[in-house]
């Protein structure tokens, strides 16, 4: 086959290379396409490769199909943007959390940005090479995303393609063979009981009740934010975590948390003038102080306290520490899961910390036992 390039160009100045009598190939962005006539209609078909050598081989096979009458025009893959929009609409109909929807929309924007750079539109072009380019794009900047964030974003793209396959929008899986590495968990800070007590003692104002309840229940901050007085049953001694309005718990599960003495004391101190158990301070917009707490402002207050105490952590560390203390004191894992919501055994291991003091005490008990004379 001649290596000569046929330089006749169309209005877009695309260079074609003749392959056989019927088929030409041309490059758009990094991809190669075939160009030929079929039933009096010009057809431009992706050869699904960035290699010119492979493009020529596929064009020869395509030429043979045309000559022998075996050619079947592939169903055109839908645009990436339209499928992403349908996927978002599906997630909304499924009642997915706002945080999930925000993450999917952010990935959509980044995928479309990369697709524009690579001059691709069709979903079947979101292949393994595209995923590699996406990873490179996300890790090229100075602010490299955490491994867990990167894994989550690739999973979102994989799930969007799976959605398209389930709706018969694709003839084949362009991400066939994709391997998603499970992100290694990062070590998380965990406070001792004494450290947690010192944090609560240093907290002040309208923020303190929120921090006390986070420490005493292991709730997520979002669950505390949406906690109403209807969810509190002091007679039965339980806090109900359940969906309401347009919000639902992170994993969608309803559960009951036993009210500890510390939580009961804090609940008894709170006024019941408003729907929400904990409320933010009065403001110009909410002069009665009847609005939900702000996670951002609560975190900002906690960070100031931690800085004074020279401790590390964040709002989720209260949950982390609650789980660790419960396990360290011998609470069965099954019961801890009932209290804190859906959490599998592997995740539970990440929350298990043996603090230095407890570890030293255990070693001292072992020493004493070994020194006892045998009977």
Tab-separated table of C-alpha atoms in Angstrom:
chain	number	residue	atom	x	y	z
A	1	UNK	CA	0.000	0.000	0.000
A	2	UNK	CA	1.370	3.380	-0.992
A	3	UNK	CA	2.458	5.763	1.730
A	4	UNK	CA	1.477	8.690	-0.462
A	5	UNK	CA	-0.917	11.170	1.180
A	6	UNK	CA	-3.814	12.396	-0.843
A	7	UNK	CA	-3.848	16.134	-0.115
A	8	UNK	CA	-7.292	17.033	-1.405
A	9	UNK	CA	-9.120	18.675	1.509
A	10	UNK	CA	-12.681	19.571	2.335
A	11	UNK	CA	-13.908	22.914	3.643
A	12	UNK	CA	-12.439	22.098	7.091
A	13	UNK	CA	-8.954	21.576	5.605
A	14	UNK	CA	-8.907	17.909	6.685
A	15	UNK	CA	-6.175	15.828	5.010
A	16	UNK	CA	-7.327	12.431	3.667
A	17	UNK	CA	-5.228	9.387	2.871
A	18	UNK	CA	-6.661	6.983	0.317
A	19	UNK	CA	-6.854	3.354	1.470
A	20	UNK	CA	-7.889	1.068	-1.379
A	21	UNK	CA	-10.530	2.134	-3.892
A	22	UNK	CA	-13.380	3.056	-1.540
A	23	UNK	CA	-12.059	4.161	1.819
A	24	UNK	CA	-9.964	7.117	2.945
A	25	UNK	CA	-8.747	7.880	6.443
A	26	UNK	CA	-8.306	11.217	8.182
A	27	UNK	CA	-7.409	12.439	11.655
A	28	UNK	CA	-9.553	14.587	13.917
A	29	UNK	CA	-7.781	15.564	17.119
A	30	UNK	CA	-5.877	12.432	18.124
A	31	UNK	CA	-8.392	9.975	16.597
A	32	UNK	CA	-8.546	8.425	13.160
A	33	UNK	CA	-11.703	8.176	11.081
A	34	UNK	CA	-12.748	6.452	7.856
A	35	UNK	CA	-14.451	8.345	5.019
A	36	UNK	CA	-16.393	6.575	2.238
A	37	UNK	CA	-19.620	6.577	0.251
A	38	UNK	CA	-22.534	4.297	1.171
A	39	UNK	CA	-25.798	4.277	-0.776
A	40	UNK	CA	-24.999	7.697	-2.189
A	41	UNK	CA	-24.305	9.135	1.273
A	42	UNK	CA	-20.954	10.234	2.636
A	43	UNK	CA	-20.072	8.346	5.823
A	44	UNK	CA	-17.465	9.394	8.369
A	45	UNK	CA	-16.916	6.609	10.874
A	46	UNK	CA	-14.590	6.537	13.867
A	47	UNK	CA	-11.932	3.851	13.671
A	48	UNK	CA	-11.556	4.065	17.455
A	49	UNK	CA	-7.795	4.372	17.453
A	50	UNK	CA	-5.123	7.016	17.802
A	51	UNK	CA	-2.602	4.882	15.878
A	52	UNK	CA	-2.241	5.565	12.165
A	53	UNK	CA	-0.987	2.024	11.594
A	54	UNK	CA	-4.093	0.534	13.233
A	55	UNK	CA	-6.287	3.018	11.351
A	56	UNK	CA	-4.915	1.736	8.033
A	57	UNK	CA	-5.487	-1.892	9.063
A	58	UNK	CA	-9.074	-1.179	10.119
A	59	UNK	CA	-9.709	0.758	6.913
A	60	UNK	CA	-8.540	-2.235	4.811
A	61	UNK	CA	-10.945	-4.516	6.733
A	62	UNK	CA	-13.719	-1.967	6.241
A	63	UNK	CA	-12.999	-1.840	2.508
A	64	UNK	CA	-13.365	-5.640	2.335
A	65	UNK	CA	-16.742	-5.468	4.117
A	66	UNK	CA	-17.989	-2.844	1.652
A	67	UNK	CA	-16.865	-4.814	-1.401
A	68	UNK	CA	-18.334	-8.102	-0.094
A	69	UNK	CA	-21.605	-6.502	1.014
A	70	UNK	CA	-21.037	-7.363	4.681
A	71	UNK	CA	-20.895	-3.812	5.968
A	72	UNK	CA	-23.416	-2.813	8.639
A	73	UNK	CA	-23.375	0.804	9.630
A	74	UNK	CA	-22.873	1.068	13.395
A	75	UNK	CA	-25.448	2.823	15.493
A	76	UNK	CA	-24.167	6.305	16.180
A	77	UNK	CA	-23.172	6.781	19.793
A	78	UNK	CA	-24.948	9.660	21.558
A	79	UNK	CA	-23.153	12.872	22.560
A	80	UNK	CA	-21.369	12.795	25.902
A	81	UNK	CA	-23.221	15.869	27.173
A	82	UNK	CA	-26.711	14.514	26.489
A	83	UNK	CA	-26.024	11.173	28.219
A	84	UNK	CA	-24.534	12.933	31.236
A	85	UNK	CA	-27.660	15.110	31.424
A	86	UNK	CA	-29.907	12.038	31.264
A	87	UNK	CA	-27.792	10.378	33.957
A	88	UNK	CA	-28.155	13.399	36.254
A	89	UNK	CA	-31.927	13.407	35.656
A	90	UNK	CA	-32.022	9.702	36.554
A	91	UNK	CA	-30.119	10.327	39.804
A	92	UNK	CA	-32.520	13.135	40.702
A	93	UNK	CA	-35.490	10.820	40.072
A	94	UNK	CA	-33.813	8.231	42.310
A	95	UNK	CA	-33.655	10.791	45.098
A	96	UNK	CA	-29.866	10.863	45.354
A	97	UNK	CA	-28.298	13.252	47.844
A	98	UNK	CA	-27.449	16.804	46.797
A	99	UNK	CA	-23.800	16.121	47.572
A	100	UNK	CA	-23.814	13.205	45.108
A	101	UNK	CA	-25.497	15.311	42.432
A	102	UNK	CA	-22.965	18.107	42.931
A	103	UNK	CA	-20.083	15.639	42.506
A	104	UNK	CA	-21.585	14.194	39.305
A	105	UNK	CA	-22.186	17.659	37.837
A	106	UNK	CA	-18.611	18.674	38.618
A	107	UNK	CA	-17.242	15.566	36.882
A	108	UNK	CA	-19.568	16.274	33.933
A	109	UNK	CA	-18.063	19.744	33.556
A	110	UNK	CA	-14.515	18.388	33.676
A	111	UNK	CA	-15.261	15.558	31.224
A	112	UNK	CA	-16.815	17.976	28.727
A	113	UNK	CA	-13.865	20.328	29.120
A	114	UNK	CA	-11.447	17.500	28.299
A	115	UNK	CA	-13.657	16.280	25.443
A	116	UNK	CA	-13.526	19.759	23.945
A	117	UNK	CA	-9.733	19.780	24.163
A	118	UNK	CA	-9.533	16.357	22.494
A	119	UNK	CA	-12.221	17.224	19.935
A	120	UNK	CA	-14.455	14.302	20.795
A	121	UNK	CA	-18.232	14.367	21.217
A	122	UNK	CA	-19.501	10.798	21.143
A	123	UNK	CA	-19.794	8.696	24.261
A	124	UNK	CA	-18.041	5.743	22.633
A	125	UNK	CA	-14.904	7.884	22.579
A	126	UNK	CA	-14.834	7.983	26.382
A	127	UNK	CA	-12.496	5.001	26.405
A	128	UNK	CA	-9.435	3.906	28.367
A	129	UNK	CA	-7.259	6.504	26.621
A	130	UNK	CA	-9.772	9.172	27.610
A	131	UNK	CA	-9.677	8.012	31.246
A	132	UNK	CA	-5.871	8.189	31.193
A	133	UNK	CA	-6.078	11.732	29.829
A	134	UNK	CA	-8.650	12.642	32.493
A	135	UNK	CA	-6.390	11.377	35.268
A	136	UNK	CA	-3.446	13.272	33.801
A	137	UNK	CA	-5.506	16.449	33.547
A	138	UNK	CA	-6.606	16.211	37.182
A	139	UNK	CA	-3.147	15.450	38.570
A	140	UNK	CA	-1.191	17.921	36.413
A	141	UNK	CA	-1.910	21.007	38.520
A	142	UNK	CA	-0.223	22.146	41.700
A	143	UNK	CA	-3.226	21.113	43.784
A	144	UNK	CA	-3.257	17.365	43.199
A	145	UNK	CA	-6.551	15.693	44.237
A	146	UNK	CA	-6.509	13.041	46.927
A	147	UNK	CA	-6.438	9.427	45.740
A	148	UNK	CA	-9.957	8.906	47.102
A	149	UNK	CA	-11.239	11.929	45.139
A	150	UNK	CA	-9.613	10.687	41.939
A	151	UNK	CA	-11.091	7.214	42.403
A	152	UNK	CA	-14.552	8.670	43.056
A	153	UNK	CA	-14.427	10.749	39.856
A	154	UNK	CA	-13.413	7.778	37.700
A	155	UNK	CA	-16.195	5.711	39.312
A	156	UNK	CA	-18.699	8.433	38.344
A	157	UNK	CA	-17.570	8.240	34.698
A	158	UNK	CA	-17.774	4.428	34.824
A	159	UNK	CA	-21.298	4.582	36.272
A	160	UNK	CA	-22.412	7.075	33.619
A	161	UNK	CA	-21.197	4.718	30.871
A	162	UNK	CA	-22.919	1.795	32.627
A	163	UNK	CA	-26.123	3.850	32.619
A	164	UNK	CA	-25.797	4.349	28.855
A	165	UNK	CA	-25.194	0.611	28.325
A	166	UNK	CA	-28.263	-0.265	30.420
A	167	UNK	CA	-30.359	2.038	28.211
A	168	UNK	CA	-28.963	0.494	24.974
A	169	UNK	CA	-27.323	3.734	23.956
A	170	UNK	CA	-24.042	1.993	23.157
A	171	UNK	CA	-23.286	-1.118	21.106
A	172	UNK	CA	-20.158	-1.880	23.099
A	173	UNK	CA	-18.524	-0.877	26.345
A	174	UNK	CA	-15.794	1.693	25.572
A	175	UNK	CA	-14.409	1.233	29.098
A	176	UNK	CA	-14.103	-2.545	28.857
A	177	UNK	CA	-11.052	-3.570	30.878
A	178	UNK	CA	-11.038	-0.483	33.081
A	179	UNK	CA	-9.487	-1.281	36.452
A	180	UNK	CA	-10.263	1.109	39.260
A	181	UNK	CA	-7.775	0.967	42.081
A	182	UNK	CA	-9.272	1.202	45.513
A	183	UNK	CA	-7.878	4.311	47.163
A	184	UNK	CA	-5.761	3.651	50.204
A	185	UNK	CA	-7.375	5.201	53.283
A	186	UNK	CA	-5.469	8.116	54.723
A	187	UNK	CA	-4.663	8.035	58.446
A	188	UNK	CA	-7.322	10.014	60.280
A	189	UNK	CA	-6.879	11.975	63.511
A	190	UNK	CA	-8.594	10.547	66.576
A	191	UNK	CA	-8.983	12.261	69.937
A	192	UNK	CA	-8.640	10.617	73.303
A	193	UNK	CA	-11.544	11.023	75.704
A	194	UNK	CA	-9.547	13.686	77.560
A	195	UNK	CA	-8.806	15.584	74.332
A	196	UNK	CA	-12.465	15.495	73.299
A	197	UNK	CA	-13.476	16.802	76.719
A	198	UNK	CA	-10.963	19.652	76.458
A	199	UNK	CA	-12.357	20.599	73.039
A	200	UNK	CA	-15.913	20.725	74.360
A	201	UNK	CA	-14.805	22.734	77.375
A	202	UNK	CA	-13.144	25.300	75.105
A	203	UNK	CA	-16.125	25.548	72.713
A	204	UNK	CA	-18.494	28.435	73.266
A	205	UNK	CA	-21.733	30.104	72.277
A	206	UNK	CA	-24.313	28.520	69.991
A	207	UNK	CA	-21.678	26.154	68.574
A	208	UNK	CA	-21.064	24.196	71.764
A	209	UNK	CA	-24.355	22.181	71.868
A	210	UNK	CA	-23.696	20.959	68.311
A	211	UNK	CA	-20.203	19.759	69.183
A	212	UNK	CA	-21.424	18.087	72.393
A	213	UNK	CA	-24.081	16.126	70.488
A	214	UNK	CA	-21.624	15.118	67.761
A	215	UNK	CA	-19.249	13.795	70.431
A	216	UNK	CA	-21.982	11.982	72.391
A	217	UNK	CA	-23.802	10.298	69.475
A	218	UNK	CA	-21.380	9.664	66.604
A	219	UNK	CA	-23.798	11.407	64.235
A	220	UNK	CA	-22.642	12.907	60.966
A	221	UNK	CA	-22.843	16.692	60.968
A	222	UNK	CA	-25.477	16.578	58.208
A	223	UNK	CA	-27.647	14.339	60.391
A	224	UNK	CA	-27.330	16.751	63.291
A	225	UNK	CA	-28.187	19.683	61.050
A	226	UNK	CA	-31.478	18.037	60.039
A	227	UNK	CA	-32.363	16.735	63.506
A	228	UNK	CA	-35.804	17.917	64.716
A	229	UNK	CA	-37.477	17.662	68.109
A	230	UNK	CA	-39.864	15.103	66.611
A	231	UNK	CA	-36.804	12.847	66.223
A	232	UNK	CA	-36.067	12.993	69.965
A	233	UNK	CA	-37.834	10.574	72.311
A	234	UNK	CA	-36.513	11.160	75.815
A	235	UNK	CA	-39.015	8.701	77.307
A	236	UNK	CA	-37.725	5.820	75.160
A	237	UNK	CA	-34.219	7.242	75.271
A	238	UNK	CA	-33.553	7.302	71.517
A	239	UNK	CA	-32.660	9.743	68.754
A	240	UNK	CA	-34.246	8.839	65.426
A	241	UNK	CA	-32.177	9.452	62.275
A	242	UNK	CA	-34.675	9.458	59.411
A	243	UNK	CA	-35.427	11.266	56.123
A	244	UNK	CA	-37.409	14.497	56.091
A	245	UNK	CA	-38.315	17.182	53.569
A	246	UNK	CA	-35.903	16.750	50.638
A	247	UNK	CA	-33.099	15.337	52.813
A	248	UNK	CA	-32.177	11.794	53.752
A	249	UNK	CA	-29.227	10.230	55.625
A	250	UNK	CA	-26.060	9.597	53.653
A	251	UNK	CA	-26.743	5.922	53.021
A	252	UNK	CA	-30.525	6.280	53.144
A	253	UNK	CA	-30.790	4.120	56.249
A	254	UNK	CA	-32.991	4.968	59.224
A	255	UNK	CA	-31.670	4.157	62.660
A	256	UNK	CA	-32.087	4.891	66.350
A	257	UNK	CA	-29.234	6.066	68.564
A	258	UNK	CA	-29.562	5.450	72.325
A	259	UNK	CA	-29.381	8.707	74.269
A	260	UNK	CA	-26.338	8.749	76.549
A	261	UNK	CA	-26.297	10.676	79.813
A	262	UNK	CA	-24.127	13.352	78.189
A	263	UNK	CA	-26.504	13.729	75.245
A	264	UNK	CA	-29.564	13.797	77.523
A	265	UNK	CA	-28.065	16.562	79.667
A	266	UNK	CA	-27.357	18.660	76.577
A	267	UNK	CA	-30.820	18.057	75.086
A	268	UNK	CA	-32.471	19.075	78.349
A	269	UNK	CA	-30.612	22.393	78.265
A	270	UNK	CA	-31.758	23.296	74.755
A	271	UNK	CA	-34.909	25.392	74.192
A	272	UNK	CA	-37.732	23.885	72.153
A	273	UNK	CA	-38.918	27.076	70.520
A	274	UNK	CA	-38.024	25.957	67.007
A	275	UNK	CA	-38.296	22.870	64.833
A	276	UNK	CA	-34.559	22.160	64.764
A	277	UNK	CA	-32.792	20.680	67.787
A	278	UNK	CA	-29.717	22.871	67.268
A	279	UNK	CA	-29.986	26.265	65.607
A	280	UNK	CA	-27.584	28.936	64.460
A	281	UNK	CA	-27.171	32.273	66.201
A	282	UNK	CA	-29.667	35.027	65.336
A	283	UNK	CA	-28.716	37.103	62.324
A	284	UNK	CA	-30.097	40.002	60.294
A	285	UNK	CA	-31.775	37.517	57.970
A	286	UNK	CA	-32.954	35.261	60.814
A	287	UNK	CA	-33.458	37.544	63.829
A	288	UNK	CA	-35.220	34.771	65.786
A	289	UNK	CA	-32.303	32.355	65.387
A	290	UNK	CA	-34.635	29.649	64.101
A	291	UNK	CA	-32.543	28.449	61.157
A	292	UNK	CA	-30.337	25.388	60.715
A	293	UNK	CA	-26.697	25.420	61.712
A	294	UNK	CA	-24.031	26.120	59.093
A	295	UNK	CA	-21.485	23.318	58.754
A	296	UNK	CA	-18.929	25.801	57.432
A	297	UNK	CA	-19.280	28.146	60.446
A	298	UNK	CA	-19.296	25.252	62.897
A	299	UNK	CA	-16.070	23.924	61.363
A	300	UNK	CA	-14.523	27.371	61.477
A	301	UNK	CA	-15.259	27.616	65.215
A	302	UNK	CA	-13.874	24.116	65.831
A	303	UNK	CA	-10.676	24.938	63.925
A	304	UNK	CA	-10.091	27.967	66.171
A	305	UNK	CA	-10.517	25.774	69.255
A	306	UNK	CA	-8.176	23.087	67.875
A	307	UNK	CA	-5.551	25.696	67.061
A	308	UNK	CA	-5.575	26.941	70.662
A	309	UNK	CA	-5.308	23.368	71.970
A	310	UNK	CA	-2.695	22.406	69.341
A	311	UNK	CA	-4.780	19.469	68.130
A	312	UNK	CA	-5.566	18.174	64.656
A	313	UNK	CA	-9.006	17.195	63.384
A	314	UNK	CA	-12.304	18.281	61.881
A	315	UNK	CA	-16.014	17.805	62.538
A	316	UNK	CA	-15.957	14.183	61.363
A	317	UNK	CA	-13.282	13.434	63.978
A	318	UNK	CA	-16.016	13.469	66.645
A	319	UNK	CA	-17.666	10.530	64.841
A	320	UNK	CA	-14.306	8.868	64.326
A	321	UNK	CA	-13.439	9.186	68.018
A	322	UNK	CA	-16.902	8.033	69.143
A	323	UNK	CA	-16.579	4.812	67.136
A	324	UNK	CA	-12.999	4.220	68.309
A	325	UNK	CA	-13.873	4.715	71.990
A	326	UNK	CA	-16.922	2.445	71.712
A	327	UNK	CA	-14.881	-0.362	70.143
A	328	UNK	CA	-11.977	0.101	72.562
A	329	UNK	CA	-14.373	-0.277	75.510
A	330	UNK	CA	-15.608	-3.594	74.150
A	331	UNK	CA	-18.854	-2.584	72.437
A	332	UNK	CA	-19.659	-5.289	69.825
A	333	UNK	CA	-19.125	-4.176	66.227
A	334	UNK	CA	-22.721	-5.061	65.306
A	335	UNK	CA	-24.071	-2.650	67.918
A	336	UNK	CA	-21.659	0.110	66.857
A	337	UNK	CA	-22.938	-0.301	63.288
A	338	UNK	CA	-26.519	0.055	64.537
A	339	UNK	CA	-25.629	3.303	66.271
A	340	UNK	CA	-23.604	4.983	63.533
A	341	UNK	CA	-25.351	3.694	60.412
A	342	UNK	CA	-24.204	1.641	57.464
A	343	UNK	CA	-20.510	0.895	57.720
A	344	UNK	CA	-18.785	-2.288	56.579
A	345	UNK	CA	-16.114	-4.202	58.439
A	346	UNK	CA	-13.225	-2.808	56.356
A	347	UNK	CA	-14.297	0.770	56.972
A	348	UNK	CA	-14.792	-0.017	60.645
A	349	UNK	CA	-11.149	-1.071	60.881
A	350	UNK	CA	-10.104	2.420	59.799
A	351	UNK	CA	-11.935	3.879	62.790
A	352	UNK	CA	-10.281	1.572	65.322
A	353	UNK	CA	-7.494	3.315	67.196
A	354	UNK	CA	-5.637	2.115	70.254
A	355	UNK	CA	-4.521	5.284	71.999
A	356	UNK	CA	-1.116	5.428	73.624
A	357	UNK	CA	-2.562	5.492	77.143
A	358	UNK	CA	-4.750	2.450	76.544
A	359	UNK	CA	-1.905	0.648	74.803
A	360	UNK	CA	0.488	1.353	77.689
A	361	UNK	CA	-2.115	0.219	80.253
A	362	UNK	CA	-2.645	-3.042	78.340
A	363	UNK	CA	1.105	-3.687	78.280
A	364	UNK	CA	1.363	-3.013	82.029
A	365	UNK	CA	-1.432	-5.517	82.721
A	366	UNK	CA	0.437	-8.058	80.617
A	367	UNK	CA	3.650	-7.395	82.550
A	368	UNK	CA	1.877	-7.886	85.876
A	369	UNK	CA	0.314	-11.133	84.685
A	370	UNK	CA	3.665	-12.492	83.519
A	371	UNK	CA	5.326	-11.681	86.842
A	372	UNK	CA	2.804	-13.694	88.878
A	373	UNK	CA	4.230	-17.045	90.011
A	374	UNK	CA	2.706	-20.109	88.466
A	375	UNK	CA	0.362	-22.021	90.783
